[in-house]
Each structure stands twice: as C-alpha cells, then as structure tokens.
Short mmCIF file of C-alpha atoms in Angstrom, two decimals:
data_model
loop_
_atom_site.label_atom_id
_atom_site.label_comp_id
_atom_site.label_asym_id
_atom_site.label_seq_id
_atom_site.Cartn_x
_atom_site.Cartn_y
_atom_site.Cartn_z
CA UNK A 603 85.98 55.46 92.94
CA UNK A 604 86.81 59.14 93.17
CA UNK A 605 86.24 61.26 90.04
CA UNK A 606 89.75 62.68 90.51
CA UNK A 607 92.43 59.98 90.81
CA UNK A 608 95.34 62.40 91.16
CA UNK A 609 95.40 62.47 94.99
CA UNK A 610 95.09 58.66 95.02
CA UNK A 611 98.00 58.56 92.59
CA UNK A 612 100.24 60.56 94.90
CA UNK A 613 99.38 58.24 97.77
CA UNK A 614 100.23 55.18 95.67
CA UNK A 615 103.54 56.33 94.22
CA UNK A 616 105.79 56.27 97.30
CA UNK A 617 104.81 52.86 98.74
CA UNK A 618 104.87 51.13 95.35
CA UNK A 619 108.24 52.61 94.38
CA UNK A 620 109.69 51.82 97.83
CA UNK A 621 108.45 48.24 97.46
CA UNK A 622 110.05 48.06 94.00
CA UNK A 623 113.38 49.36 95.32
CA UNK A 624 113.42 46.51 97.85
CA UNK A 625 111.92 43.70 95.77
CA UNK A 626 112.64 44.25 92.06
CA UNK A 627 114.05 41.26 90.24
CA UNK A 628 117.60 41.56 88.95
CA UNK A 629 116.86 41.17 85.24
CA UNK A 630 119.57 41.70 82.60
CA UNK A 631 117.60 44.32 80.69
CA UNK A 632 117.29 46.42 83.84
CA UNK A 633 121.05 46.67 84.32
CA UNK A 634 122.81 49.84 83.15
CA UNK A 635 124.95 47.94 80.64
CA UNK A 636 121.85 46.67 78.82
CA UNK A 637 121.39 50.04 77.17
CA UNK A 638 118.37 51.09 75.10
CA UNK A 639 118.82 48.22 72.62
CA UNK A 640 118.70 45.66 75.43
CA UNK A 641 115.52 47.28 76.72
CA UNK A 642 113.95 47.21 73.26
CA UNK A 643 114.85 43.54 72.67
CA UNK A 644 113.40 42.59 76.05
CA UNK A 645 110.14 44.43 75.36
CA UNK A 646 109.64 42.59 72.09
CA UNK A 647 110.39 39.24 73.71
CA UNK A 648 108.28 39.78 76.83
CA UNK A 649 105.05 40.39 74.92
CA UNK A 650 102.79 37.46 75.87
CA UNK A 651 105.83 35.47 77.08
CA UNK A 652 106.95 34.91 80.70
CA UNK A 653 110.33 36.11 81.95
CA UNK A 654 111.60 32.57 82.61
CA UNK A 655 111.29 31.66 78.92
CA UNK A 656 112.70 34.97 77.70
CA UNK A 657 115.89 35.01 79.80
CA UNK A 658 118.00 32.40 77.93
CA UNK A 659 116.93 33.61 74.48
CA UNK A 660 117.57 37.24 75.43
CA UNK A 661 121.08 36.45 76.66
CA UNK A 662 121.93 34.57 73.45
CA UNK A 663 120.41 37.31 71.29
CA UNK A 664 122.35 40.15 72.95
CA UNK A 665 125.59 38.16 72.85
CA UNK A 666 125.15 37.59 69.12
CA UNK A 667 123.70 41.01 68.21
CA UNK A 668 124.83 43.55 70.82
CA UNK A 669 123.77 46.49 68.64
CA UNK A 670 120.94 47.02 66.15
CA UNK A 671 123.40 47.21 63.24
CA UNK A 672 124.65 43.70 64.06
CA UNK A 673 121.15 42.29 63.63
CA UNK A 674 120.40 44.46 60.60
CA UNK A 675 123.30 42.84 58.69
CA UNK A 676 121.71 39.40 59.03
CA UNK A 677 118.91 37.86 56.97
CA UNK A 678 115.52 38.18 58.68
CA UNK A 679 115.33 34.39 58.77
CA UNK A 680 118.24 34.36 61.21
CA UNK A 681 116.15 36.43 63.61
CA UNK A 682 113.35 33.88 63.28
CA UNK A 683 115.84 31.05 63.87
CA UNK A 684 117.29 32.70 66.98
CA UNK A 685 113.80 33.40 68.32
CA UNK A 686 113.58 29.72 69.20
CA UNK A 687 110.38 28.60 70.94
CA UNK A 688 109.33 31.98 72.31
CA UNK A 689 106.17 31.91 70.20
CA UNK A 690 104.52 34.62 68.09
CA UNK A 691 107.59 34.62 65.78
CA UNK A 692 106.40 37.60 63.78
CA UNK A 693 107.89 39.57 66.66
CA UNK A 694 111.32 38.42 65.45
CA UNK A 695 110.68 39.82 61.98
CA UNK A 696 109.42 43.08 63.45
CA UNK A 697 112.46 43.41 65.68
CA UNK A 698 114.70 42.77 62.69
CA UNK A 699 112.82 45.45 60.73
CA UNK A 700 113.22 47.88 63.61
CA UNK A 701 116.97 47.17 63.73
CA UNK A 702 117.27 47.90 60.01
CA UNK A 703 115.36 51.18 60.41
CA UNK A 704 117.43 52.21 63.44
CA UNK A 705 120.61 51.54 61.46
CA UNK A 706 119.42 53.43 58.39
CA UNK A 707 117.62 56.36 60.02
CA UNK A 708 119.33 56.86 63.38
CA UNK A 709 122.96 55.88 62.87
CA UNK A 710 122.51 52.61 64.73
CA UNK A 711 121.33 54.15 68.01
CA UNK A 712 117.86 53.50 69.39
CA UNK A 713 116.11 56.89 69.07
CA UNK A 714 115.34 58.83 72.22
CA UNK A 715 112.07 60.48 71.23
CA UNK A 716 108.73 58.75 71.66
CA UNK A 717 107.54 59.83 68.20
CA UNK A 718 110.70 58.44 66.57
CA UNK A 719 110.27 55.13 68.40
CA UNK A 720 106.63 54.95 67.35
CA UNK A 721 107.67 55.49 63.71
CA UNK A 722 109.85 52.36 63.71
CA UNK A 723 108.33 49.30 62.04
CA UNK A 724 106.70 46.86 64.42
CA UNK A 725 106.56 49.28 67.35
CA UNK A 726 103.22 50.29 68.80
CA UNK A 727 102.19 52.67 71.54
CA UNK A 728 103.07 50.32 74.40
CA UNK A 729 106.59 49.46 73.19
CA UNK A 730 107.42 53.07 72.32
CA UNK A 731 106.32 54.22 75.78
CA UNK A 732 108.16 51.35 77.50
CA UNK A 733 111.48 52.00 75.72
CA UNK A 734 111.25 55.76 76.26
CA UNK A 735 110.49 55.22 79.93
CA UNK A 736 112.75 52.30 80.84
CA UNK A 737 115.71 53.11 78.58
CA UNK A 738 115.65 56.90 78.74
CA UNK A 739 113.84 57.67 82.00
CA UNK A 740 111.08 59.67 80.33
CA UNK A 741 107.55 60.33 81.56
CA UNK A 742 105.08 58.08 79.76
CA UNK A 743 102.10 55.96 80.75
CA UNK A 744 103.23 52.34 80.19
CA UNK A 745 100.17 50.11 80.12
CA UNK A 746 100.84 46.39 79.95
CA UNK A 747 98.56 43.64 81.28
CA UNK A 748 100.15 43.74 84.75
CA UNK A 749 99.81 47.51 85.12
CA UNK A 750 96.23 47.44 83.87
CA UNK A 751 95.35 44.80 86.47
CA UNK A 752 96.95 46.82 89.31
CA UNK A 753 95.06 49.95 88.29
CA UNK A 754 91.79 48.05 87.84
CA UNK A 755 92.00 46.69 91.38
CA UNK A 756 93.68 49.50 93.30
CA UNK A 757 91.77 52.42 91.78
CA UNK A 758 88.73 51.17 89.85
CA UNK A 759 87.81 48.45 92.34
CA UNK A 760 87.32 45.56 89.91
CA UNK A 761 89.15 42.25 89.74
CA UNK A 762 90.24 42.41 86.11
CA UNK A 763 90.61 45.09 83.45
CA UNK A 764 88.67 44.85 80.16
CA UNK A 765 89.94 42.38 77.54
CA UNK A 766 91.24 45.25 75.39
CA UNK A 767 92.74 48.52 76.62
CA UNK A 768 90.13 51.28 76.76
CA UNK A 769 90.28 55.07 76.51
CA UNK A 770 89.22 55.23 80.16
CA UNK A 771 92.22 53.13 81.18
CA UNK A 772 94.59 55.38 79.23
CA UNK A 773 93.05 58.45 80.84
CA UNK A 774 93.44 56.91 84.30
CA UNK A 775 97.06 55.93 83.61
CA UNK A 776 97.89 59.49 82.55
CA UNK A 777 96.14 60.88 85.65
CA UNK A 778 98.13 58.57 87.92
CA UNK A 779 101.48 59.47 86.30
CA UNK A 780 103.84 61.40 88.60
CA UNK A 781 104.82 64.86 87.36
CA UNK A 782 108.54 64.35 87.96
CA UNK A 783 110.13 62.54 85.03
CA UNK A 784 112.41 60.22 87.01
CA UNK A 785 109.65 59.36 89.47
CA UNK A 786 107.29 58.65 86.57
CA UNK A 787 109.81 56.24 85.04
CA UNK A 788 110.24 54.42 88.37
CA UNK A 789 106.46 54.31 88.85
CA UNK A 790 106.03 52.68 85.43
CA UNK A 791 108.53 49.94 86.28
CA UNK A 792 107.30 49.54 89.86
CA UNK A 793 103.60 49.21 89.05
CA UNK A 794 104.45 46.66 86.35
CA UNK A 795 106.57 44.59 88.77
CA UNK A 796 103.84 44.74 91.41
CA UNK A 797 101.40 43.21 88.94
CA UNK A 798 103.92 40.56 87.90
CA UNK A 799 104.90 39.43 91.41
CA UNK A 800 102.10 40.33 93.85
CA UNK A 801 98.90 41.54 92.18
CA UNK A 802 98.83 38.54 89.89
CA UNK A 803 95.92 37.34 87.78
CA UNK A 804 95.42 34.31 90.03
CA UNK A 805 96.33 33.79 93.67
CA UNK A 806 97.15 37.43 94.32
CA UNK A 807 99.19 37.98 97.50
CA UNK A 808 97.48 40.92 99.15
CA UNK A 809 99.44 40.33 102.38
CA UNK A 810 102.62 41.37 100.51
CA UNK A 811 101.04 44.33 98.71
CA UNK A 812 102.33 47.76 99.77
CA UNK A 813 99.01 49.42 98.88
CA UNK A 814 96.55 46.78 100.12
CA UNK A 815 94.98 49.19 102.61
CA UNK A 816 94.31 51.70 99.82
CA UNK A 817 93.13 49.15 97.25
CA UNK A 818 89.55 49.81 96.14
CA UNK A 819 88.98 46.16 95.22
CA UNK A 820 90.26 44.94 98.60
CA UNK A 821 88.20 47.56 100.44
CA UNK A 822 85.09 46.44 98.57
CA UNK A 823 85.61 42.86 99.72
CA UNK A 824 87.28 41.66 96.51
CA UNK A 825 84.08 41.23 94.46
CA UNK A 826 84.42 38.63 91.69
CA UNK A 827 84.75 39.62 88.04
CA UNK A 828 81.41 40.67 86.50
CA UNK A 829 82.44 41.62 82.96
CA UNK A 830 82.76 39.54 79.78
CA UNK A 831 84.48 36.19 80.10
CA UNK A 832 88.24 36.51 80.08
CA UNK A 833 89.95 35.06 77.03
CA UNK A 834 91.81 31.82 77.60
CA UNK A 835 95.14 31.00 75.95
CA UNK A 836 94.57 27.68 74.21
CA UNK A 837 97.42 26.14 72.26
CA UNK A 838 97.13 22.37 71.81
CA UNK A 839 95.65 21.47 68.45
CA UNK A 840 95.54 25.04 67.19
CA UNK A 841 97.05 26.51 64.03
CA UNK A 842 99.58 28.20 66.33
CA UNK A 843 100.84 24.81 67.44
CA UNK A 844 101.13 23.59 63.85
CA UNK A 845 102.96 26.76 62.83
CA UNK A 846 105.38 26.24 65.70
CA UNK A 847 106.12 22.68 64.64
CA UNK A 848 106.70 23.71 61.03
CA UNK A 849 109.00 26.55 62.07
CA UNK A 850 110.95 24.22 64.37
CA UNK A 851 111.89 22.05 61.38
CA UNK A 852 113.01 25.07 59.36
CA UNK A 853 114.97 26.60 62.26
CA UNK A 854 116.98 23.42 62.72
CA UNK A 855 117.70 22.93 59.02
CA UNK A 856 120.88 24.24 57.42
CA UNK A 857 119.50 23.83 53.88
CA UNK A 858 116.06 24.33 52.29
CA UNK A 859 113.53 21.78 53.53
CA UNK A 860 111.38 19.62 51.22
CA UNK A 861 107.61 19.55 51.58
CA UNK A 862 107.75 15.91 52.71
CA UNK A 863 109.76 16.86 55.80
CA UNK A 864 107.14 19.42 56.75
CA UNK A 865 104.29 17.00 56.11
CA UNK A 866 105.63 14.69 58.80
CA UNK A 867 105.09 17.17 61.65
CA UNK A 868 101.27 17.16 61.54
CA UNK A 869 98.85 14.48 60.36
CA UNK A 870 95.89 16.67 59.39
CA UNK A 871 96.66 17.93 55.83
CA UNK A 872 94.16 20.79 55.61
CA UNK A 873 95.25 22.38 58.87
CA UNK A 874 98.90 21.77 58.01
CA UNK A 875 98.53 23.47 54.63
CA UNK A 876 96.66 26.38 56.20
CA UNK A 877 99.39 26.86 58.79
CA UNK A 878 102.14 26.75 56.16
CA UNK A 879 100.27 29.20 53.93
CA UNK A 880 99.94 31.52 56.92
CA UNK A 881 103.66 31.37 57.61
CA UNK A 882 104.41 32.21 53.98
CA UNK A 883 101.96 35.12 53.90
CA UNK A 884 103.40 36.46 57.18
CA UNK A 885 106.89 36.47 55.66
CA UNK A 886 108.19 33.89 58.13
CA UNK A 887 108.78 31.19 55.49
CA UNK A 888 110.03 31.56 51.93
CA UNK A 889 108.80 29.06 49.31
CA UNK A 890 111.33 27.97 46.68
CA UNK A 891 111.02 26.03 43.42
CA UNK A 892 110.65 22.24 43.55
CA UNK A 893 108.58 22.29 46.73
CA UNK A 894 111.34 23.51 49.03
CA UNK A 895 111.01 25.95 51.93
CA UNK A 896 113.42 28.00 54.03
CA UNK A 897 113.49 30.86 56.52
CA UNK A 898 113.46 34.24 54.71
CA UNK A 899 116.67 35.75 53.38
CA UNK A 900 115.22 39.16 52.53
#
C-alpha cells in the first residue's frame, strides 16, 4: 500500500460515485422528503440490523412520529413498543432521548452542526457524522462496517478490517475524503452502498465492482484473512434471546404484566431472572409493586 492514499482516493471517487448514481437502492430515508429526522431514525435502526427488517418499522415509525417533537411527547416505553423485533432495543430509548433533547434544545429541528449532533444523548461519532453527511451534505468520514470493509480491501489489501475501528482506519478515511463537500457526502453514501451490495463480507461480487482493477486485495490475489478470528453473531439460547422474548410479552400487553406471564417465556429461571434484571437496569422495563412489570413511562 502506498504511504499516501490521497492519489488513490481521487482515482476511487469518480467510479464509485458513478456506480452509486446508477445502482443505489431507492430507500425512503434517501428521498428528499425524509428530511434530517428521517435520516436520523434510519441510522439508529440500521445499526446491526439489515435494511429488509428496518423498512417496515421505519415506515410505521415515521408515519406515527414525523417530527422529533411527536416522539418526545410519548412515554419512552412507546418507543420500545414500536421498535418491534429490530433487536438491541436500547436504541429505541436512545432515539427517544435524542428526540426530547432536539425538542428542548433545538426547537424540534435536528441540529445541523456535527458537534451539536454529537452532544445529543445516544449519538456517537458514527451517527453524528452520518446525519451531518447524509442529511446536510457535509464533509465527514462516515465509517460503518461496510465502508471499513471496502477500504480494507481496496486500499489496505486485506480481506477484513479489524474487529474494532482503529486510529489507522480513521486516518485513512480522512485521507480518502474528497475536498469538495458535496462530493464528500456522495462518496460517503456510495462507498457504504458498495460494501452493502457488492463488496460484501461473504461472496463478494468483484465482477460488478467499479474499482476491481484498482483494488489492492484483488491485485494481491485475494489473500485470506490473517488477523484475529472474526466475531460471530450468536443468538439462540443467549440472554439476548431471553430479553427479546420478555420484551415481546410487554410490548403486546396493554396493562402491566404479572411475573407469572414472564416466567412462561423461558424455562431456565436463573437466565430468565438475569435477563429481566438486565432489562430493568437498562431502563427498558419498569418494575411495579405486586410483582408487575411494564414498559417505561418516564
């Protein structure tokens, strides 16, 4: 790999953006009428969740809460209920908290500045950069799993990026960022889509890739991954599965739920109790007197 990725970056921008212009999926949060709030909702939902599962929940969410203030008026438990089976339901609480902060601090409009976005509860570096870039067309390095994989292969010459984002990856992403603000915003979206549709984790389709001839990994003969074992996403039998089953009961209930109803969803009492305790400590479930539970009201 060259010590200076800037020239490589310039050579990558045009073909990747041209490919994106011709092949980008028509997703509701990419349409002009989605607005910054639609972009923010989609970014929360898409974390660790595929587009196909997000689409119906996103549509229902935006129809019910078209602006942050609409969500902020509701109890946080309603956000958890509407989250459905997307998984990682703490994201629903964080999105509700962000909506409250946007309503209180910014007059109900998603803030335009990266620093203001980063100051919202539940928003980290990735989401702040993504909203600033995709909603407001600003110049930021947006590093999700798909982008990291494209950069690892095309520039670094390895099959997979490290398990956790490194300082070297952030430096590379900044070096590859186009100078022009609008081009940088398109590059962020285009490189992400390329990783999602072509440069996938498994069964990558190099024949469809607009930068295959420039790809360092391809040029090197696609050497197999040599780093630490990649983390698998197990679910069956885990505390996550138990938490999901407990939350499903509470989401469907119109009144507080007795302990006995929760006990029926999982046979192993120690794991079940641990999962329920975790939901309570995470603020996703509110315990009431007499052994009753409900989604949080405050």
